[in-house]
Coordinates of C-alpha atoms and ligand atoms in Angstrom, one line a residue:
M624 CA -26.5 -0.8 25.7
E625 CA -25.4 1.2 28.7
E626 CA -21.8 0.0 28.3
E627 CA -21.9 1.0 24.6
S628 CA -23.0 4.5 25.5
I629 CA -20.1 5.0 27.9
W630 CA -17.8 4.0 25.1
M631 CA -19.5 6.4 22.7
E632 CA -18.7 9.4 25.0
N633 CA -15.2 8.5 26.0
V634 CA -13.3 7.1 23.0
W635 CA -12.5 9.2 20.0
W636 CA -11.4 6.4 17.7
K637 CA -14.5 4.2 17.6
D638 CA -16.4 6.4 15.1
A639 CA -13.2 7.7 13.4
I640 CA -12.0 6.9 9.9
G641 CA -8.3 6.2 9.4
Y642 CA -6.1 6.8 6.4
Q643 CA -2.8 5.1 5.8
I644 CA -0.1 7.2 4.1
Y645 CA 3.0 5.6 2.5
P646 CA 5.0 8.9 2.6
R647 CA 7.5 8.0 -0.1
S648 CA 4.7 7.8 -2.6
F649 CA 2.1 10.2 -1.4
Q650 CA 3.2 13.7 -2.5
D651 CA 6.6 15.2 -3.4
S652 CA 6.9 18.9 -2.6
N653 CA 10.4 19.7 -3.9
G654 CA 10.8 17.8 -7.1
D655 CA 13.3 15.2 -6.0
G656 CA 10.9 12.4 -6.9
I657 CA 10.4 11.3 -3.3
G658 CA 7.2 12.1 -1.3
D659 CA 7.8 14.1 1.8
L660 CA 6.3 15.6 5.0
Q661 CA 5.6 19.0 3.3
G662 CA 3.8 17.1 0.5
I663 CA 1.5 15.5 3.1
I664 CA 0.8 19.0 4.5
Q665 CA -0.3 20.1 1.0
R666 CA -2.8 17.2 0.8
L667 CA -4.4 17.5 4.3
D668 CA -7.3 19.5 2.9
Y669 CA -8.0 16.7 0.5
L670 CA -8.0 14.2 3.3
K671 CA -10.2 16.3 5.5
D672 CA -12.7 16.8 2.7
L673 CA -12.8 13.0 2.1
G674 CA -13.9 12.7 5.8
I675 CA -10.7 11.3 7.3
D676 CA -10.2 11.7 11.1
F677 CA -6.8 10.3 11.6
L678 CA -3.6 9.4 9.7
W679 CA -1.3 6.5 10.1
I680 CA 2.0 7.4 8.4
C681 CA 4.4 4.7 7.5
P682 CA 8.0 5.2 8.9
F683 CA 9.8 8.4 8.1
Y684 CA 12.6 8.1 10.7
K685 CA 16.2 8.1 9.7
S686 CA 16.9 4.9 7.8
P687 CA 19.2 3.4 5.1
L688 CA 16.0 2.2 3.4
D689 CA 16.8 -1.4 3.0
D690 CA 13.1 -2.1 3.8
N691 CA 11.9 1.3 2.9
G692 CA 12.0 2.9 6.4
Y693 CA 11.1 -0.2 8.4
D694 CA 14.9 -0.4 9.1
I695 CA 15.4 2.5 11.5
S696 CA 18.9 3.9 12.3
D697 CA 17.6 6.7 14.5
Y698 CA 14.2 6.7 16.2
Q699 CA 14.4 10.3 17.1
D700 CA 15.3 11.9 13.8
I701 CA 13.6 12.4 10.4
L702 CA 15.1 10.9 7.2
A703 CA 16.4 13.9 5.1
D704 CA 14.4 12.6 2.1
F705 CA 11.2 13.4 4.0
G706 CA 12.3 16.7 5.6
T707 CA 13.3 17.8 9.0
M708 CA 12.0 17.7 12.6
E709 CA 10.6 21.2 12.0
D710 CA 8.6 19.8 9.1
F711 CA 7.3 17.1 11.3
D712 CA 6.3 19.6 14.0
E713 CA 4.6 21.7 11.4
L714 CA 2.8 18.6 10.0
L715 CA 1.5 17.7 13.5
K716 CA 0.3 21.2 14.0
E717 CA -1.5 21.3 10.6
V718 CA -3.1 17.9 11.3
H719 CA -4.4 19.1 14.7
K720 CA -5.5 22.4 13.3
R721 CA -7.9 20.5 11.0
D722 CA -9.1 18.5 13.9
M723 CA -7.5 15.3 12.7
K724 CA -5.0 13.1 14.5
L725 CA -1.7 11.5 13.7
L726 CA -0.4 8.0 14.4
M727 CA 3.3 7.1 14.0
D728 CA 4.5 3.7 12.8
L729 CA 6.5 2.1 15.6
V730 CA 9.0 -0.5 14.7
L731 CA 10.2 -2.2 17.8
N732 CA 11.0 -5.7 16.8
H733 CA 14.2 -4.7 15.0
T734 CA 16.4 -1.8 14.0
S735 CA 18.6 -1.1 11.0
D736 CA 22.0 -2.6 11.0
E737 CA 23.1 1.0 10.9
H738 CA 21.5 1.9 14.2
P739 CA 24.3 2.9 16.7
W740 CA 23.0 0.2 19.1
F741 CA 23.7 -2.5 16.5
I742 CA 27.0 -1.0 15.4
E743 CA 28.1 -1.2 19.0
S744 CA 26.6 -4.6 19.5
R745 CA 28.5 -6.2 16.6
S746 CA 31.8 -4.5 17.5
S747 CA 32.9 -7.1 20.0
K748 CA 31.5 -10.1 22.0
D749 CA 32.0 -8.2 25.3
N750 CA 30.5 -4.9 24.2
P751 CA 27.8 -3.8 26.7
K752 CA 25.3 -3.8 23.9
R753 CA 26.2 -7.2 22.6
D754 CA 23.1 -8.7 24.3
W755 CA 20.8 -6.0 22.9
Y756 CA 20.5 -8.2 19.8
I757 CA 20.4 -12.0 19.4
W758 CA 23.8 -13.6 18.7
K759 CA 24.6 -17.3 18.5
D760 CA 27.5 -19.5 17.7
P761 CA 27.6 -21.4 14.5
K762 CA 26.3 -25.0 14.6
D763 CA 28.5 -27.5 12.7
G764 CA 30.0 -24.6 10.9
K765 CA 26.6 -23.4 9.7
E766 CA 23.6 -21.3 10.9
P767 CA 22.4 -22.0 14.5
N768 CA 19.2 -23.4 13.2
N769 CA 17.1 -23.9 10.0
W770 CA 14.7 -21.0 10.4
E771 CA 13.7 -19.2 7.2
S772 CA 13.4 -15.4 7.1
I773 CA 10.0 -13.8 6.1
F774 CA 12.0 -12.2 3.3
S775 CA 13.6 -15.4 2.1
G776 CA 16.9 -17.1 3.0
S777 CA 18.1 -17.9 6.5
T778 CA 17.0 -15.8 9.5
W779 CA 20.7 -15.8 10.5
E780 CA 23.5 -13.6 9.2
Y781 CA 27.1 -14.5 9.8
D782 CA 29.3 -11.7 11.2
E783 CA 33.0 -12.2 10.3
K784 CA 34.4 -10.0 12.9
T785 CA 33.2 -11.9 16.0
G786 CA 32.5 -15.3 14.3
Q787 CA 28.8 -15.4 15.4
Y788 CA 25.5 -15.2 13.7
Y789 CA 22.7 -12.6 14.5
L790 CA 19.0 -13.2 14.1
H791 CA 16.8 -11.3 11.6
V792 CA 13.2 -12.3 11.1
F793 CA 12.9 -9.8 8.2
S794 CA 15.8 -8.6 6.0
R795 CA 19.5 -9.2 7.0
R796 CA 19.8 -5.5 7.5
Q797 CA 17.0 -5.6 10.1
P798 CA 18.6 -7.3 13.2
D799 CA 16.0 -8.3 15.8
L800 CA 16.3 -6.6 19.1
N801 CA 16.6 -8.8 22.2
W802 CA 13.4 -8.0 24.2
E803 CA 14.6 -10.4 26.9
N804 CA 17.1 -7.7 27.9
P805 CA 15.5 -5.1 30.2
E806 CA 17.8 -2.4 29.1
V807 CA 16.5 -2.7 25.5
R808 CA 12.9 -2.4 26.7
T809 CA 13.7 0.7 28.8
A810 CA 15.5 2.4 25.9
L811 CA 12.5 1.7 23.6
Y812 CA 9.9 2.9 26.1
E813 CA 11.9 6.2 26.6
M814 CA 11.8 6.8 22.9
V815 CA 8.1 6.0 22.6
N816 CA 7.3 8.4 25.4
W817 CA 9.4 11.1 23.8
W818 CA 7.1 11.0 20.8
L819 CA 4.0 10.9 23.0
D820 CA 5.3 14.0 24.8
K821 CA 5.7 15.7 21.4
G822 CA 1.9 15.3 21.0
V823 CA 1.5 12.4 18.6
D824 CA -1.9 10.7 19.0
G825 CA -0.8 7.1 19.0
F826 CA 0.8 4.3 17.1
R827 CA 0.5 1.6 14.6
I828 CA 2.8 -1.0 16.1
D829 CA 4.8 -2.8 13.6
A830 CA 5.4 -6.6 13.7
I831 CA 4.7 -6.6 17.4
S832 CA 3.7 -10.3 17.5
H833 CA 7.3 -11.2 16.7
I834 CA 9.1 -9.7 19.7
K835 CA 9.2 -13.0 21.6
K836 CA 11.2 -15.9 20.3
R837 CA 10.9 -19.6 21.2
P838 CA 13.4 -20.2 24.0
G839 CA 16.3 -22.4 23.0
F840 CA 15.9 -21.5 19.3
P841 CA 15.1 -25.1 18.2
D842 CA 15.1 -26.3 14.6
M843 CA 11.8 -26.4 12.7
P844 CA 10.6 -29.9 11.8
N845 CA 11.9 -30.5 8.3
P846 CA 10.3 -33.6 6.8
E847 CA 11.0 -32.4 3.2
G848 CA 14.7 -31.8 4.0
K849 CA 14.6 -28.1 2.9
K850 CA 17.6 -25.8 3.5
Y851 CA 15.5 -23.4 5.5
V852 CA 12.0 -23.8 6.9
S853 CA 9.3 -21.2 7.3
S854 CA 9.6 -20.4 11.0
F855 CA 6.6 -18.4 12.1
D856 CA 5.9 -21.0 14.7
M857 CA 9.1 -20.0 16.5
H858 CA 8.9 -16.3 16.5
M859 CA 5.3 -15.3 16.1
N860 CA 2.8 -14.9 19.0
Q861 CA 4.9 -17.0 21.3
E862 CA 4.1 -17.9 24.9
G863 CA 5.2 -15.2 27.3
I864 CA 4.7 -12.4 24.8
H865 CA 1.9 -10.8 27.0
E866 CA 4.3 -10.0 29.8
F867 CA 6.3 -7.8 27.4
L868 CA 3.1 -6.3 26.0
Q869 CA 1.7 -5.5 29.4
E870 CA 4.9 -3.8 30.5
F871 CA 5.2 -1.9 27.2
R872 CA 1.6 -0.6 27.5
D873 CA 2.0 0.3 31.2
E874 CA 5.3 2.2 30.6
T875 CA 4.2 4.1 27.5
Y876 CA 0.8 4.8 25.8
G877 CA -1.1 3.3 28.8
K878 CA -0.3 6.5 30.7
Y879 CA -1.6 8.7 27.9
E880 CA -5.3 8.6 28.0
H881 CA -6.2 9.5 24.5
A882 CA -3.4 7.7 22.7
L883 CA -4.6 5.1 20.2
S884 CA -2.7 1.8 19.9
V885 CA -3.1 -0.4 16.8
G886 CA -1.1 -3.6 16.7
E887 CA 0.0 -5.4 13.6
A888 CA -0.8 -8.8 14.9
N889 CA 0.3 -11.5 12.5
G890 CA -0.6 -14.9 13.9
V891 CA -3.1 -13.7 16.5
S892 CA -6.4 -15.6 16.2
T893 CA -9.8 -15.0 17.7
D894 CA -8.9 -17.7 20.3
D895 CA -6.4 -15.4 22.0
A896 CA -7.7 -12.0 20.7
H897 CA -9.1 -11.1 24.2
L898 CA -5.5 -11.1 25.5
W899 CA -4.6 -8.5 23.0
V900 CA -7.7 -6.2 22.9
G901 CA -10.6 -5.5 25.2
D902 CA -10.6 -5.1 29.0
K903 CA -7.6 -7.5 29.5
G904 CA -5.9 -6.4 26.3
K905 CA -2.8 -4.3 25.8
M906 CA -3.9 -2.5 22.7
D907 CA -7.0 -0.7 21.4
M908 CA -7.3 -2.6 18.1
L909 CA -5.4 -5.0 15.9
F910 CA -4.7 -5.6 12.3
Q911 CA -5.4 -9.3 12.2
F912 CA -4.2 -11.2 9.1
E913 CA -6.8 -14.0 8.8
H914 CA -8.6 -12.6 5.8
M915 CA -5.6 -11.3 4.0
D916 CA -2.9 -14.0 3.9
L917 CA 0.0 -11.7 4.3
W918 CA 3.3 -12.9 3.0
D919 CA 1.5 -15.3 0.7
Y920 CA 3.2 -15.5 -2.7
E921 CA 0.8 -17.9 -4.3
T922 CA -0.7 -16.3 -7.4
G923 CA -4.0 -16.1 -9.2
K924 CA -6.1 -17.5 -6.4
G925 CA -8.7 -14.8 -6.6
M926 CA -11.1 -14.2 -3.8
D927 CA -12.4 -16.9 -1.6
V928 CA -15.7 -15.3 -0.7
I929 CA -16.7 -17.9 1.9
G930 CA -13.2 -17.8 3.5
V931 CA -13.2 -14.1 3.7
K932 CA -16.7 -13.8 5.3
Q933 CA -15.9 -16.5 7.7
A934 CA -12.7 -14.9 8.9
L935 CA -14.2 -11.4 9.2
T936 CA -17.3 -12.7 11.0
R937 CA -15.2 -14.7 13.4
W938 CA -13.5 -11.5 14.4
Q939 CA -16.7 -9.5 14.4
K940 CA -18.2 -12.0 16.9
A941 CA -15.1 -12.5 19.0
L942 CA -14.9 -8.8 19.7
E943 CA -18.6 -8.2 19.9
H944 CA -18.8 -7.0 23.5
N945 CA -15.1 -6.7 24.4
G946 CA -12.5 -5.2 22.1
W947 CA -12.6 -3.5 18.8
N948 CA -11.7 -4.3 15.2
A949 CA -9.5 -2.4 12.8
L950 CA -11.0 -2.9 9.4
Y951 CA -8.9 -2.9 6.2
I952 CA -8.5 -4.6 2.8
E953 CA -5.4 -2.8 1.6
N954 CA -2.0 -1.7 3.0
H955 CA 1.6 -1.2 1.8
D956 CA 2.4 -5.0 2.2
K957 CA -0.3 -6.3 -0.1
P958 CA -1.0 -5.9 -3.8
R959 CA -4.0 -3.8 -4.8
I960 CA -7.3 -5.3 -3.8
I961 CA -9.1 -4.8 -7.1
S962 CA -6.3 -6.7 -8.9
S963 CA -6.4 -9.6 -6.5
W964 CA -10.1 -9.8 -5.4
G965 CA -11.9 -7.7 -7.9
N966 CA -12.0 -7.4 -11.7
E967 CA -9.9 -4.5 -12.8
T968 CA -10.6 -5.0 -16.5
D969 CA -14.4 -5.4 -16.8
Y970 CA -15.7 -4.2 -13.5
W971 CA -13.1 -1.8 -12.2
R972 CA -15.5 0.7 -10.6
E973 CA -18.0 -1.8 -9.5
S974 CA -15.6 -4.2 -7.8
A975 CA -13.7 -1.3 -6.1
T976 CA -16.9 0.0 -4.6
A977 CA -18.4 -3.4 -3.7
L978 CA -15.2 -4.5 -1.9
G979 CA -15.2 -1.1 -0.2
A980 CA -18.8 -1.5 1.1
M981 CA -18.1 -5.1 2.1
Y982 CA -15.6 -4.3 4.8
F983 CA -16.2 -0.6 5.6
L984 CA -19.5 -0.9 7.3
M985 CA -18.7 -3.8 9.6
K986 CA -18.2 -3.0 13.3
G987 CA -14.8 -1.4 13.9
T988 CA -12.7 1.4 12.8
P989 CA -12.1 1.4 9.0
F990 CA -8.8 2.2 7.4
I991 CA -8.3 3.3 3.8
Y992 CA -4.9 2.9 2.2
Q993 CA -3.8 5.7 0.0
G994 CA -5.1 5.3 -3.6
Q995 CA -7.7 2.7 -2.5
E996 CA -10.3 5.4 -2.6
I997 CA -9.7 5.9 -6.3
G998 CA -9.4 2.3 -7.2
M999 CA -5.6 2.1 -8.0
T1000 CA -4.5 -1.2 -9.4
N1001 CA -1.4 -3.4 -9.6
V1002 CA 1.5 -2.0 -11.7
Y1003 CA 2.8 -5.1 -13.4
F1004 CA 6.4 -4.0 -14.1
D1005 CA 8.1 -5.8 -17.0
S1006 CA 11.6 -5.8 -15.6
I1007 CA 13.1 -6.7 -12.2
D1008 CA 15.0 -3.4 -12.4
D1009 CA 11.7 -1.5 -11.8
Y1010 CA 11.1 -3.3 -8.5
D1011 CA 12.5 -1.7 -5.3
D1012 CA 11.1 -3.9 -2.5
V1013 CA 13.7 -6.0 -0.7
A1014 CA 11.2 -8.9 -0.5
A1015 CA 10.6 -8.8 -4.3
R1016 CA 14.3 -8.7 -5.0
N1017 CA 15.1 -11.6 -2.6
L1018 CA 12.3 -13.7 -4.1
Y1019 CA 13.6 -13.0 -7.6
K1020 CA 17.1 -14.1 -6.7
D1021 CA 16.0 -17.2 -4.8
Q1022 CA 13.6 -18.3 -7.6
L1023 CA 16.2 -17.7 -10.3
E1024 CA 18.6 -19.9 -8.4
D1025 CA 15.9 -22.6 -8.1
G1026 CA 15.7 -22.6 -11.9
I1027 CA 12.4 -20.8 -12.3
S1028 CA 12.1 -18.7 -15.5
E1029 CA 12.4 -14.9 -15.4
E1030 CA 9.0 -14.7 -17.1
D1031 CA 7.4 -16.8 -14.4
I1032 CA 9.0 -14.8 -11.6
L1033 CA 7.8 -11.5 -13.1
Y1034 CA 4.4 -13.0 -13.4
T1035 CA 4.4 -13.9 -9.7
L1036 CA 5.7 -10.4 -8.7
G1037 CA 3.1 -8.7 -10.9
K1038 CA 0.4 -10.5 -8.8
T1039 CA 2.0 -10.4 -5.4
S1040 CA 4.7 -7.8 -5.0
R1041 CA 4.3 -5.1 -2.3
D1042 CA 5.5 -2.6 -4.9
N1043 CA 2.1 -2.9 -6.5
S1044 CA 0.7 -0.8 -3.7
R1045 CA 3.7 1.5 -3.4
T1046 CA 3.6 3.3 -6.7
P1047 CA 3.1 7.0 -6.5
M1048 CA -0.4 8.3 -5.6
Q1049 CA -2.3 9.3 -8.7
W1050 CA -3.5 12.9 -8.2
S1051 CA -4.1 14.1 -11.7
S1052 CA -3.4 13.5 -15.4
E1053 CA -0.4 15.8 -15.3
E1054 CA 3.1 14.4 -15.8
N1055 CA 3.9 11.8 -13.1
A1056 CA 0.3 11.9 -12.0
G1057 CA 0.9 15.1 -10.2
F1058 CA 3.0 13.3 -7.6
S1059 CA 6.3 14.9 -8.5
T1060 CA 7.8 17.3 -11.0
G1061 CA 11.0 15.1 -10.9
K1062 CA 11.6 11.5 -11.7
P1063 CA 9.6 9.4 -9.2
W1064 CA 11.6 7.0 -7.1
L1065 CA 9.3 4.2 -8.2
K1066 CA 7.5 4.3 -11.6
V1067 CA 4.0 5.7 -11.7
N1068 CA 1.4 3.2 -12.9
K1069 CA 0.7 3.9 -16.6
N1070 CA -3.0 4.1 -16.0
Y1071 CA -2.8 7.4 -14.2
P1072 CA -4.5 9.4 -17.0
E1073 CA -7.6 7.3 -16.4
I1074 CA -7.3 6.7 -12.7
N1075 CA -6.6 9.9 -10.7
V1076 CA -8.1 12.0 -8.0
E1077 CA -8.7 15.1 -10.0
K1078 CA -10.8 13.3 -12.6
Q1079 CA -12.8 11.5 -9.9
L1080 CA -13.5 14.7 -8.0
Q1081 CA -15.5 15.8 -11.1
E1082 CA -17.5 12.6 -11.7
K1083 CA -20.5 12.1 -9.5
D1084 CA -20.4 8.3 -9.8
S1085 CA -16.7 7.9 -9.2
I1086 CA -15.1 5.5 -6.8
L1087 CA -13.9 8.5 -4.8
Q1088 CA -17.4 9.9 -4.5
F1089 CA -18.7 6.5 -3.4
Y1090 CA -16.1 6.5 -0.6
K1091 CA -17.1 10.0 0.4
D1092 CA -20.7 9.0 0.5
M1093 CA -19.9 5.9 2.5
I1094 CA -17.9 7.8 5.0
Q1095 CA -20.7 10.4 5.4
L1096 CA -23.2 7.7 5.8
K1097 CA -21.2 6.1 8.6
K1098 CA -20.9 9.4 10.3
D1099 CA -24.6 10.3 10.0
H1100 CA -25.9 7.0 11.5
K1101 CA -24.3 5.6 14.6
I1102 CA -25.7 2.2 13.8
F1103 CA -22.8 1.7 11.5
T1104 CA -20.4 2.2 14.4
Y1105 CA -22.2 0.8 17.4
G1106 CA -24.8 -1.6 15.9
S1107 CA -24.6 -5.3 16.4
Y1108 CA -23.3 -7.5 13.5
D1109 CA -24.8 -10.6 12.0
L1110 CA -23.8 -12.4 8.9
L1111 CA -26.4 -13.3 6.4
L1112 CA -26.2 -16.0 3.7
P1113 CA -23.2 -17.8 5.3
D1114 CA -23.0 -20.4 2.4
D1115 CA -23.5 -18.1 -0.6
E1116 CA -20.4 -18.3 -2.8
Q1117 CA -20.9 -14.9 -4.5
I1118 CA -22.5 -12.6 -1.9
I1119 CA -21.2 -11.2 1.3
A1120 CA -24.1 -9.7 3.3
Y1121 CA -24.7 -8.7 6.9
K1122 CA -27.1 -7.0 9.2
R1123 CA -26.4 -4.3 11.7
E1124 CA -28.9 -3.4 14.4
L1125 CA -29.1 -0.6 16.9
E1126 CA -32.0 0.8 18.9
G1127 CA -34.8 -0.4 16.6
Q1128 CA -33.0 0.5 13.4
T1129 CA -31.7 -2.1 10.9
A1130 CA -29.1 -1.8 8.2
I1131 CA -28.4 -4.4 5.6
I1132 CA -25.2 -4.4 3.6
V1133 CA -25.2 -6.6 0.6
T1134 CA -22.4 -7.1 -1.9
N1135 CA -22.1 -9.4 -4.9
L1136 CA -18.4 -10.1 -5.1
S1137 CA -18.4 -12.0 -8.4
D1138 CA -18.5 -11.0 -12.0
Q1139 CA -21.7 -13.0 -12.5
Q1140 CA -25.2 -12.0 -11.7
A1141 CA -26.3 -13.3 -8.3
T1142 CA -29.7 -13.9 -6.6
W1143 CA -30.2 -12.6 -3.2
P1144 CA -32.9 -14.7 -1.4
V1145 CA -34.1 -12.0 1.0
E1146 CA -35.0 -13.3 4.4
D1147 CA -38.7 -13.4 5.1
D1148 CA -38.7 -11.0 8.0
L1149 CA -37.0 -8.3 6.0
V1150 CA -39.3 -5.9 4.2
L1151 CA -37.1 -4.0 1.8
T1152 CA -38.0 -1.4 -0.8
D1153 CA -35.9 0.8 -2.9
K1154 CA -36.7 3.7 -0.7
H1155 CA -34.6 2.2 2.0
I1156 CA -31.5 2.3 -0.1
V1157 CA -28.9 4.7 1.3
L1158 CA -25.8 3.7 -0.8
N1159 CA -25.5 1.8 -4.1
N1160 CA -23.1 1.4 -7.0
Y1161 CA -25.6 0.7 -9.7
E1162 CA -28.9 2.4 -10.4
V1163 CA -31.6 0.4 -8.7
E1164 CA -35.1 -0.3 -10.2
P1165 CA -37.9 0.7 -7.9
H1166 CA -39.0 -2.4 -5.9
E1167 CA -41.4 -3.3 -3.2
H1168 CA -40.8 -6.3 -0.9
V1169 CA -39.6 -9.1 -3.1
K1170 CA -38.3 -12.5 -2.3
D1171 CA -35.4 -12.9 -4.7
I1172 CA -33.5 -9.8 -5.6
P1173 CA -31.2 -10.1 -8.6
L1174 CA -27.8 -8.4 -8.1
K1175 CA -25.6 -7.4 -11.0
P1176 CA -21.9 -8.3 -11.1
Y1177 CA -20.2 -6.6 -8.1
E1178 CA -23.4 -4.8 -7.1
A1179 CA -23.4 -3.3 -3.7
R1180 CA -26.4 -1.9 -1.8
V1181 CA -27.0 -0.6 1.7
Y1182 CA -30.5 -0.5 3.1
L1183 CA -31.4 1.4 6.2
I1184 CA -34.7 0.6 7.8
Ligands
LIG2096 C1 5.6 -5.0 8.9 C2 5.5 -3.9 7.9 C3 6.3 -4.3 6.7 C4 7.8 -4.4 7.1 C5 7.9 -5.5 8.2 C6 9.2 -5.4 8.9 O1 5.0 -6.1 8.5 O2 4.2 -3.6 7.6 O3 6.2 -3.3 5.7 O4 8.5 -4.9 6.0 O5 7.0 -5.2 9.3 O6 9.4 -4.2 9.6
LIG2097 CA1 10.6 15.3 -2.0

């Protein structure tokens, strides 16, 4: 307990609530159809009122937008679409004025092919920056190996001018930086410190588990004889990565006491989590991927309730006394959660709130992705022309070539595309959902007259109100931040339930994550009455201690005893 109380005093981010902004789609302030920094300023009071403590804003650096800003051409400039450096300074000031904090999105695995470093690097084989990226000779007239890019196709792009290939784990316009070169690392650290000196409060660190590549760049085993083979095993969480991470931390945010570091840690499991976070760690928390299957394009799988609770519990337990979890169920890389795990047609409100309660009150710092708090859903565009995402467009092209029908591809994208979560934020029932007075860069979801902030602010049982209540509850009782975690009903296929305990208090979070009624066999030592309920998404009948409690479809309850 003593250790916990030290944490409680010293660390601002353990009892904080994070909110992720996708700036292009959050709020447009000047009618060009693109969200911008001034637009974010206009909505800060909304976020404060919701109970948000810090913002993570997706990239707004200068970029040719091949991957919507994750392809940076100048780390120290703002893309004109979003505003100017003065707008950024004003935003930071306005965030701090409201006693909130701001995290930037740091993209260090790769740059844009328009970054001056890459332009130099590709200009000739003996350019001093040649080795800042990863260049290889062709093998038998073809790519140096069979690695497949996360965004489809080969990870290698041929460059006519010098007759070599460069490596790109993501799009071909996102060449990977060569972290083995100390000059690259120093240049990145200087840039990171420049932002810290400006007063930003920390970073979400993009794709950081990919910075180390397998030495020798060997082919992937290819028993099926495919053209390219999924190559995560060669460039994700590779041996030796921790030397880079340690140095990065020591040279940058490690020197800034209050800076928060959140790593996007694809491929990190609980077995090696303690090398990433905790007393030997290099970051404060991680976005782990084990419950979310990122980059998974299989459709219609629905929610694997047992799989999700096992993955989340594994992380809860692994970081129980050492380290800290970042909790999330949505982001800009995943379709909307109600559309994939909930039931947007029959139990929209109920499934949104039950899924919310399921993850939010675990031990860790919860993040909300813009629009999640009002239950935004997938967009289901009916033409490929409406899609913007490079991953969606690549997938479309590849699958067409493989002879898959257009209808089937659009079905897949409707379920899985990242554009599902990138449609404009639905603020009101005004034209374009109050996002912009101009033509939005990506179409607004047609359901905005029903699903929007303004409407939900007026309804006392709205999803938005539920989120507000849940945030307030977490802030009012430190058990939800510091209490221990124990999974209940490990084998139940409908219910996810867990117990938190702190200093003689107990909280029970129970969620039925199916569209059928469920029965909750209450453990014998739990004496629960309706008077203990502090959060619920259905009206609850008065009840004294009972053995089996029926739960309606997507019912969620929190008891505090
Ligand atoms: C991360 C980002 C994603 C981006 C990729 C490449 O996974 O979240 O949006 O496409 O990195 O930078
Ligand atoms: Ca704008």
